[in-house]
CSV table of C-alpha atoms in Angstrom, one decimal:
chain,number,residue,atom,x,y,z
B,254,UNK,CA,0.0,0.0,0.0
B,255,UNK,CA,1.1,3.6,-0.7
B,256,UNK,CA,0.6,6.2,1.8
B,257,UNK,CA,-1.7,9.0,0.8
B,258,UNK,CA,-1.1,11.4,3.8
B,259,UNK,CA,1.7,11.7,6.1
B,260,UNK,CA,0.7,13.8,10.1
B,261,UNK,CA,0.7,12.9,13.4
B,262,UNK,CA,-2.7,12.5,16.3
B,263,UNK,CA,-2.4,14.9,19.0
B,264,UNK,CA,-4.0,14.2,22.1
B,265,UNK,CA,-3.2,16.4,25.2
B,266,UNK,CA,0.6,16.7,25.1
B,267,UNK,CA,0.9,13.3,23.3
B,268,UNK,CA,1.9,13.5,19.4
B,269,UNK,CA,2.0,10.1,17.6
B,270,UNK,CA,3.5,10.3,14.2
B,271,UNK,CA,1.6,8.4,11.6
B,272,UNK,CA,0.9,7.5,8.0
B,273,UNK,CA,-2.3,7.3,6.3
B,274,UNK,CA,-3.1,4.2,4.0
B,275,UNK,CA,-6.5,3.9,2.2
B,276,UNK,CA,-8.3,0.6,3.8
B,277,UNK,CA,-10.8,-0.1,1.2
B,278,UNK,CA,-10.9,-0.8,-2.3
B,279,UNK,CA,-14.4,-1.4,-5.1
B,280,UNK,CA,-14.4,-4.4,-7.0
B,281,UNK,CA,-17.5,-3.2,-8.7
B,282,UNK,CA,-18.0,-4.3,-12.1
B,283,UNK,CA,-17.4,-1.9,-14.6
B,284,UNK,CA,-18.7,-1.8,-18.6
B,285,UNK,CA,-18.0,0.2,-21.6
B,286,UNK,CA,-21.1,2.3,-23.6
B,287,UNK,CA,-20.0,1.1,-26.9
B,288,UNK,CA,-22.2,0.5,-30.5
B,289,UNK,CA,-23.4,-2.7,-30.5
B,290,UNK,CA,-23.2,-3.0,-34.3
B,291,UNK,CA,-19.5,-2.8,-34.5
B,292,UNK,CA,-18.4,-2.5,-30.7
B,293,UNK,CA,-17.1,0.9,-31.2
B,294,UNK,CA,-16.5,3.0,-28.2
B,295,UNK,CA,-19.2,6.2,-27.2
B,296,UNK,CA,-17.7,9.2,-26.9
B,297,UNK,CA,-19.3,12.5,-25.2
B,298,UNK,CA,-18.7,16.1,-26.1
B,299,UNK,CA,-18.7,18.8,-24.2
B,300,UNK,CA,-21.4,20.9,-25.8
B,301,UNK,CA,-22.4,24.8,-24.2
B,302,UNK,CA,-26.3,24.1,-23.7
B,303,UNK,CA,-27.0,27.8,-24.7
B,304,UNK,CA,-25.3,27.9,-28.2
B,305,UNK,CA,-25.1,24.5,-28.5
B,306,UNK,CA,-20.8,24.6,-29.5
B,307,UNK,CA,-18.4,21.9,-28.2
B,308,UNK,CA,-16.3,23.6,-25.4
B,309,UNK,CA,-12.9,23.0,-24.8
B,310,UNK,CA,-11.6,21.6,-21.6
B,311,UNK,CA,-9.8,25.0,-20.5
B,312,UNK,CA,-12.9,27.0,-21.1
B,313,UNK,CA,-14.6,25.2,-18.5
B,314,UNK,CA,-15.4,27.0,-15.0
B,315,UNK,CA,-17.1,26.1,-12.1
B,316,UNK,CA,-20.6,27.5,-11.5
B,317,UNK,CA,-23.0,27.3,-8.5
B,318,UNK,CA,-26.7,27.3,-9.5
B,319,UNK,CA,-29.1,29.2,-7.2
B,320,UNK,CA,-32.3,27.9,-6.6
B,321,UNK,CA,-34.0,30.0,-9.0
B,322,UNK,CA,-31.6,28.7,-12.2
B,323,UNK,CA,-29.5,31.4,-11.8
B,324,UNK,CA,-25.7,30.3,-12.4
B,325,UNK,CA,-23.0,32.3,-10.5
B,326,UNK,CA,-19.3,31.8,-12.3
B,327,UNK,CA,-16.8,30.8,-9.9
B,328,UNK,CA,-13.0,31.2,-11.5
B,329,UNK,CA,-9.6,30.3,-10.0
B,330,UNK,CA,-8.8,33.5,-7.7
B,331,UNK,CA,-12.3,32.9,-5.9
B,332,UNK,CA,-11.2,29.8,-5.0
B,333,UNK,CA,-8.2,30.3,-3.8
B,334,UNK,CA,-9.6,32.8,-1.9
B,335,UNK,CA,-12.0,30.1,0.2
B,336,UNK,CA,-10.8,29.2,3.7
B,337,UNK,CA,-8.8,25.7,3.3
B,338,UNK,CA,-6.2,24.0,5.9
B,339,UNK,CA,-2.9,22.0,5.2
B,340,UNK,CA,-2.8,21.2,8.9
B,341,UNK,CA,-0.7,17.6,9.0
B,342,UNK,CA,-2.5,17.1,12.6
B,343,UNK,CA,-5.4,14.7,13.8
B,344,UNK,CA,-6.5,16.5,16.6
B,345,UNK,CA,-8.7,14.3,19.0
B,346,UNK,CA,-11.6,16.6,20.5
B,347,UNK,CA,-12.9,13.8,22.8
B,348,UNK,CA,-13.4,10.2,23.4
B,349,UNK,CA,-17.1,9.2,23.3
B,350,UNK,CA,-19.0,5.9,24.0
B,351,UNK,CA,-18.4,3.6,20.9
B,352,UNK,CA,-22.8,3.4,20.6
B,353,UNK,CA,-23.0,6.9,20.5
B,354,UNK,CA,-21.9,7.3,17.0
B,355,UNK,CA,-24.4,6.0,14.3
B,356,UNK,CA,-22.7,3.7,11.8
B,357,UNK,CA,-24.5,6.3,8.7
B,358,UNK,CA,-22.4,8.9,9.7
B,359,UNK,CA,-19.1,6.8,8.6
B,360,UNK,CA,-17.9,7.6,4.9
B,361,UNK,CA,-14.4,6.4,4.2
B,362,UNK,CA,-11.9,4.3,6.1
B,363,UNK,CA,-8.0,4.7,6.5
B,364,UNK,CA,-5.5,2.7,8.0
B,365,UNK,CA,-2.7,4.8,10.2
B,366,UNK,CA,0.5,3.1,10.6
B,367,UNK,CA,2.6,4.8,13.2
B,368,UNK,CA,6.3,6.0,12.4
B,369,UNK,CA,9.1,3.8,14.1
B,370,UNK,CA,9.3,7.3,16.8
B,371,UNK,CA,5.5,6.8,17.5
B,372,UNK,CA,5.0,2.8,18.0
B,373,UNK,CA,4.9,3.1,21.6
B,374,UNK,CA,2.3,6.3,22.1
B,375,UNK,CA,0.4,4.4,19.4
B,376,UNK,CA,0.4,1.2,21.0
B,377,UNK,CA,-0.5,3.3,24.3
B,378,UNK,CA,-3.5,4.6,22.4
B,379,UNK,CA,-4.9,2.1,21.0
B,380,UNK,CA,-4.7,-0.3,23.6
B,381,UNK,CA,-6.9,3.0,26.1
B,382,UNK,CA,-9.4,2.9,23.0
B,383,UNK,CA,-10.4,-0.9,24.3
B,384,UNK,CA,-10.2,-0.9,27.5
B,385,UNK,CA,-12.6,2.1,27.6
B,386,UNK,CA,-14.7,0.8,24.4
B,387,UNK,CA,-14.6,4.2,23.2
B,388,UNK,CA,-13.8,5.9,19.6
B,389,UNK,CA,-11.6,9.4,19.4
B,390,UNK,CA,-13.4,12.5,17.6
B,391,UNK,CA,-10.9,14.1,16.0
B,392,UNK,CA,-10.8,16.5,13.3
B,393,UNK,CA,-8.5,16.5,10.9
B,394,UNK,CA,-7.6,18.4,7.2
B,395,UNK,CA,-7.8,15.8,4.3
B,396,UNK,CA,-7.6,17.6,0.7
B,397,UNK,CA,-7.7,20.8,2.2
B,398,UNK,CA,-10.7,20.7,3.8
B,399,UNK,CA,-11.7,20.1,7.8
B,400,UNK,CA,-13.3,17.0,8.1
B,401,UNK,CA,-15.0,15.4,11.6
B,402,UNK,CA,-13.4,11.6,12.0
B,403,UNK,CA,-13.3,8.8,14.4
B,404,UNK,CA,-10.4,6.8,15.8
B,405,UNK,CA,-11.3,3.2,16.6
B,406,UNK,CA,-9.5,0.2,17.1
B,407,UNK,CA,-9.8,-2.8,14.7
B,408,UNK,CA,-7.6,-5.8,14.9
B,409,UNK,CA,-4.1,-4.4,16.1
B,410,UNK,CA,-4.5,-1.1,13.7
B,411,UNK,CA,-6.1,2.1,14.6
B,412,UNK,CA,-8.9,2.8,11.8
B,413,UNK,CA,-9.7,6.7,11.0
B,414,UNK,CA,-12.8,6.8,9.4
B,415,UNK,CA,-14.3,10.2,7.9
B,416,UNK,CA,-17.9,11.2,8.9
B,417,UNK,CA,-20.7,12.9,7.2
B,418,UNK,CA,-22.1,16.1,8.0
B,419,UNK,CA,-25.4,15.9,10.1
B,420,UNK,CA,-27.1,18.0,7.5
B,421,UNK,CA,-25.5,15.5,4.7
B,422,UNK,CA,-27.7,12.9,6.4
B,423,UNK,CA,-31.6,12.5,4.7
B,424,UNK,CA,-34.9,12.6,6.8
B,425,UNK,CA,-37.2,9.8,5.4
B,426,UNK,CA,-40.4,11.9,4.2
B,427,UNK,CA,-42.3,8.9,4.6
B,428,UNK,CA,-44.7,7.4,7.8
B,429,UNK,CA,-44.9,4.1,8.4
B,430,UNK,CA,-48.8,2.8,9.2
B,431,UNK,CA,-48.8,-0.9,10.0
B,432,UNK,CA,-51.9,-1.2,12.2
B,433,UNK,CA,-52.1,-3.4,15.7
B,434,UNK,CA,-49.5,-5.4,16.0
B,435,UNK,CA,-50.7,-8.9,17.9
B,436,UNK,CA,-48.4,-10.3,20.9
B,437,UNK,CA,-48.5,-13.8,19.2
B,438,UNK,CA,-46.8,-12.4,15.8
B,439,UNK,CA,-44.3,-10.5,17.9
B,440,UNK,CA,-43.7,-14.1,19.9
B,441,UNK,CA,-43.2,-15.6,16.3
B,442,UNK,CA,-40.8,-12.4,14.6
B,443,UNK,CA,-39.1,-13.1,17.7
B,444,UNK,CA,-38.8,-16.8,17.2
B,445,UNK,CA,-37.2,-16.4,13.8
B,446,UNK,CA,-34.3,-13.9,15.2
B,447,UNK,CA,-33.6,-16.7,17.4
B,448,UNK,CA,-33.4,-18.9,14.8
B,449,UNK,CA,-31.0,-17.5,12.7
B,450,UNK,CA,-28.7,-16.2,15.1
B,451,UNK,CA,-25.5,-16.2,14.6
B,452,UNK,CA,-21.8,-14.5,14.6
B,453,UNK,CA,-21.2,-12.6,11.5
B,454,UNK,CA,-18.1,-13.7,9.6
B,455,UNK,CA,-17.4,-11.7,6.5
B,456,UNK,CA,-16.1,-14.9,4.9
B,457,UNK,CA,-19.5,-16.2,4.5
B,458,UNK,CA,-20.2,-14.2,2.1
B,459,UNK,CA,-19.7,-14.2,-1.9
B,460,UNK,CA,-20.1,-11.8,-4.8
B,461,UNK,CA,-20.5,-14.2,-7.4
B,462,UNK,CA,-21.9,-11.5,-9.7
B,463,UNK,CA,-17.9,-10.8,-10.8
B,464,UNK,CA,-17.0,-14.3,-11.3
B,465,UNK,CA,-20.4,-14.6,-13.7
B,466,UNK,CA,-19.8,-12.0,-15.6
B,467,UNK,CA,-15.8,-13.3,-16.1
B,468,UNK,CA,-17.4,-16.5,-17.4
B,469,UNK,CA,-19.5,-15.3,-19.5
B,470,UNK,CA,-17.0,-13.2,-21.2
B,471,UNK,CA,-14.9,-16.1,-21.7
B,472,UNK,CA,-17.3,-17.7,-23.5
B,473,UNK,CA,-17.8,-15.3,-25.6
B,474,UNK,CA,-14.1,-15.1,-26.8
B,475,UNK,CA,-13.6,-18.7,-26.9
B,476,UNK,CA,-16.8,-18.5,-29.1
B,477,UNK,CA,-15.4,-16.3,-31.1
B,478,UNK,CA,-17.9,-13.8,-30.2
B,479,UNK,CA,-15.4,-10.6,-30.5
B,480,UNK,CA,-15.7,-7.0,-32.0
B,481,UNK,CA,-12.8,-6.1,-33.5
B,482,UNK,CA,-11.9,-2.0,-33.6
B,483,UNK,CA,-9.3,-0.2,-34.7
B,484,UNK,CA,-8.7,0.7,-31.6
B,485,UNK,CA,-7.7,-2.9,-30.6
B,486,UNK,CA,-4.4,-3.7,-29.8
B,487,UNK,CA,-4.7,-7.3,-28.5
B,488,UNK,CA,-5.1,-10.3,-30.6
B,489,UNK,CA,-7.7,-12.8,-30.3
B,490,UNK,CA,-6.4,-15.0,-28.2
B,491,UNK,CA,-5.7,-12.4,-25.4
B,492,UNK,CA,-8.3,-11.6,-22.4
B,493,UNK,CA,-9.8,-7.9,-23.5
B,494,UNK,CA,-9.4,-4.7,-21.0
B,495,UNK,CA,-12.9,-6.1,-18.9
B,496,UNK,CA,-11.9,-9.6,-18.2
B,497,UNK,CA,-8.1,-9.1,-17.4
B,498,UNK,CA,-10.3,-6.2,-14.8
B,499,UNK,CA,-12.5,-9.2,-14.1
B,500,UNK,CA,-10.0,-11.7,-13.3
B,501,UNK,CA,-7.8,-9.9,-11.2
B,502,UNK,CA,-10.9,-8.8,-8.9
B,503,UNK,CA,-11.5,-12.4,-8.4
B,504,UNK,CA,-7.8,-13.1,-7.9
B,505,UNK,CA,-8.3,-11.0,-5.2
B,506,UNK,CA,-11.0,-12.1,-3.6
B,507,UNK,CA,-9.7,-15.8,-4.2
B,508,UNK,CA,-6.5,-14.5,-2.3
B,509,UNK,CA,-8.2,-12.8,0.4
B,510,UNK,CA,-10.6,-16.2,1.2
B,511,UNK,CA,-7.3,-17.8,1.3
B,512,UNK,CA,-8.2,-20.0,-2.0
B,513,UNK,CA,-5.1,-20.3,-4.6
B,514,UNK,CA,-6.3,-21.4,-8.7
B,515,UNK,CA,-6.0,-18.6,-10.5
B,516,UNK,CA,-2.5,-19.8,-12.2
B,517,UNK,CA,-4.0,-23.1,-12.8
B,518,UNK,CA,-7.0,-21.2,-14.9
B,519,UNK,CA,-4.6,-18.8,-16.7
B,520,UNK,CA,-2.9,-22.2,-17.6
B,521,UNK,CA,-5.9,-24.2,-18.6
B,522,UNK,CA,-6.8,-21.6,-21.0
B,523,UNK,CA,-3.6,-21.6,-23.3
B,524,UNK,CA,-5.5,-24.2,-25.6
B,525,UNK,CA,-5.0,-23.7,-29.3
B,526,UNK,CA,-8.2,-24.2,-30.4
B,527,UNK,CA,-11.8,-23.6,-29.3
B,528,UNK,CA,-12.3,-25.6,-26.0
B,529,UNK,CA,-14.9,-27.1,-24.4
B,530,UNK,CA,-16.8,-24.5,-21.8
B,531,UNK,CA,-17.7,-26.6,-18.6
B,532,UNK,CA,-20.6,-25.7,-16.1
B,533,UNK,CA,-19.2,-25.4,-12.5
B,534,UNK,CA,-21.6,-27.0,-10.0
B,535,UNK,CA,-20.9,-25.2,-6.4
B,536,UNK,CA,-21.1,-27.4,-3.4
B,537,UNK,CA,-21.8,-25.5,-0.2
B,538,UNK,CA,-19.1,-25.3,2.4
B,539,UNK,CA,-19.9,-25.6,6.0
B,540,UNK,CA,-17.2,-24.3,7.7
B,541,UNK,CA,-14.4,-23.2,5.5
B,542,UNK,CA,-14.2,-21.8,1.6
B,543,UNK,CA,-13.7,-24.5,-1.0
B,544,UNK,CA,-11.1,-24.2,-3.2
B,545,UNK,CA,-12.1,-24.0,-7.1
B,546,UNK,CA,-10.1,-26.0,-9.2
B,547,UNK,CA,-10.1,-25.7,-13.0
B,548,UNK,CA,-11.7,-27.6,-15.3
B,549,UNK,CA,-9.6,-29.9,-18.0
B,550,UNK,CA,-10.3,-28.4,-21.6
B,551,UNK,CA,-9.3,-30.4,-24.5
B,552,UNK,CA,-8.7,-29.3,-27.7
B,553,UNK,CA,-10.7,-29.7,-30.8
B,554,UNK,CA,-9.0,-30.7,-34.1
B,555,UNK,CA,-11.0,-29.9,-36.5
B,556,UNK,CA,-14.4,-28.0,-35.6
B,557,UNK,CA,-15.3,-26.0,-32.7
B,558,UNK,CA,-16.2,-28.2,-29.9
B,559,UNK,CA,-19.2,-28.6,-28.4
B,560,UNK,CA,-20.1,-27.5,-24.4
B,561,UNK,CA,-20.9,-30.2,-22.6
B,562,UNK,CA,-20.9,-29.3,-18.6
B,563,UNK,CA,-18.5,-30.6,-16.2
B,564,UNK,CA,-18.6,-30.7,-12.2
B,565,UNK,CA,-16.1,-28.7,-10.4
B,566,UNK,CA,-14.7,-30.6,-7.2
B,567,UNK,CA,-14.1,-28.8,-4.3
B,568,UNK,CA,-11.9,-29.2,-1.8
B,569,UNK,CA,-11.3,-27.8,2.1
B,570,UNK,CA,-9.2,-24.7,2.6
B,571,UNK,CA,-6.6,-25.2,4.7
């Protein structure tokens, strides 16, 4: 990881030096508006909507619009002239009961790793965070602008995580009738929280929507189902811009389930001709993540085989 912000947290006459590493990624799926008759990219202009003539990138301002559609023209010198910080200091304001603090309020997460001169106050720190159960408010300058944060403790690592504004959080406009509410249903609602109770383990969990999408994009190349562009640079054989994406967000979730594979798939699919697509069947796992191994492909001679599924095995992580 790459620190993104170097300062220290200040708390009475205690400074801890620190770094600041961004502690969470998307793996979101991403696609590409392109013509479907030829698979040509979409591009946008930037058109004026009052004279209707494409504007170029350095004749573009910043403009607030009032309420009534007015537009007020904001240039360079009236920004710089807005009150901004470069403070390089976490400044803790108080530490407050950890279920004070509504989970909505939380934005963005960072991980600060203390410099070799502040292991010891950070250890100090962190370790008075648990025993009291309580989170640090602390404001600090990110980007030039004063933003309210928390310090909590997870794992070993102290976690700063940015907080909305209370004005930034919605009112729900809407009332909620549901009528008399009989003792015998609440027995029964309550009956079902009981029965699926149970710890929460994040590595229960599974976004299989990535690893769908992956195959079906494999498919499609090894069906030859492919729009070449001019703007192509890869041969046919290669995985385009959105699966090599795909494939390393499930590398990545592989790795951090503790599952290996992804070298035996990149190998399995160095076949010189067409190869047979196989249907994974997924078997539960009780307690730990299987491991997915890859399926054998072999190669046709002559015509383009034909896909026949194939069941996956699955074996216990270690």
């Amino acid at each position: 990881m790459r620190a993104i912000w170097k300062g220290a947290v200040s708390f009475g006459l205690v400074s801890v030096p620190v770094k600041l590493y961004s502690a969470t990624e998307s793996h979101d799926v991403s696609f590409r508006q392109v013509h479907a008759k030829d698979g040509g990219r979409i591009k946008y202009q930037r058109v004026c909507s009052v004279d209707g003539e494409e504007v170029a990138y350095a004749d573009i301002a910043k403009g607030y619009e009032t309420e009534d559609g007015e537009m007020v023209i904001l240039t360079d010198d009236d920004l710089a002239e807005l009150p901004s910080t470069s403070s390089r200091e976490i400044a803790v304001e108080k530490f407050v009961p950890s279920d004070q603090i509504d989970p909505m309020l939380f934005e963005k997460s960072y991980y600060l790793e203390p410099e070799k001169s502040g292991a010891k106050p950070y250890a100090l720190l962190r370790q008075a965070l648990k025993d009291a159960d309580r989170m640090a408010v602390v404001t600090v300058a990110l980007r030039q602008r004063t933003t309210v944060a928390v310090l909590r403790v997870r794992d070993d690592v102290i976690v700063l995580q940015t907080m909305m504004w209370p004005d930034e959080i919605r009112t729900p406009d809407f009332s909620i009738e549901a009528g008399d509410v009989k003792d015998t249903e609440v027995s029964m609602a309550n009956m079902l929280v009981e029965t699926l109770a149970g710890d929460f383990d994040p590595a229960e969990f599974e976004d299989d929507y990535a690893e769908a999408v992956e195959s079906l994009v494999k498919t499609k190349i090894e069906g030859g189902e492919v729009k070449r562009t001019a703007a192509s640079t890869k041969s046919s054989g290669e995985v385009v811009d959105l699966l090599a994406a795909l494939q390393r967000s499930v590398d990545a979730a592989k790795s951090a389930r503790g599952e290996t594979g992804a070298a035996d798939d990149d190998e399995a699919s160095t076949t010189k001709a067409p190869a047979k697509k196989t249907a994974a069947k997924k078997t539960a796992a009780k307690k730990a993540p299987a491991k997915k191994t890859a399926a054998r492909k072999t190669a046709a001679q002559k015509t383009p085989a034909k896909k026949t599924p194939a069941k996956k095995t699955t074996k216990k992580a270690s």
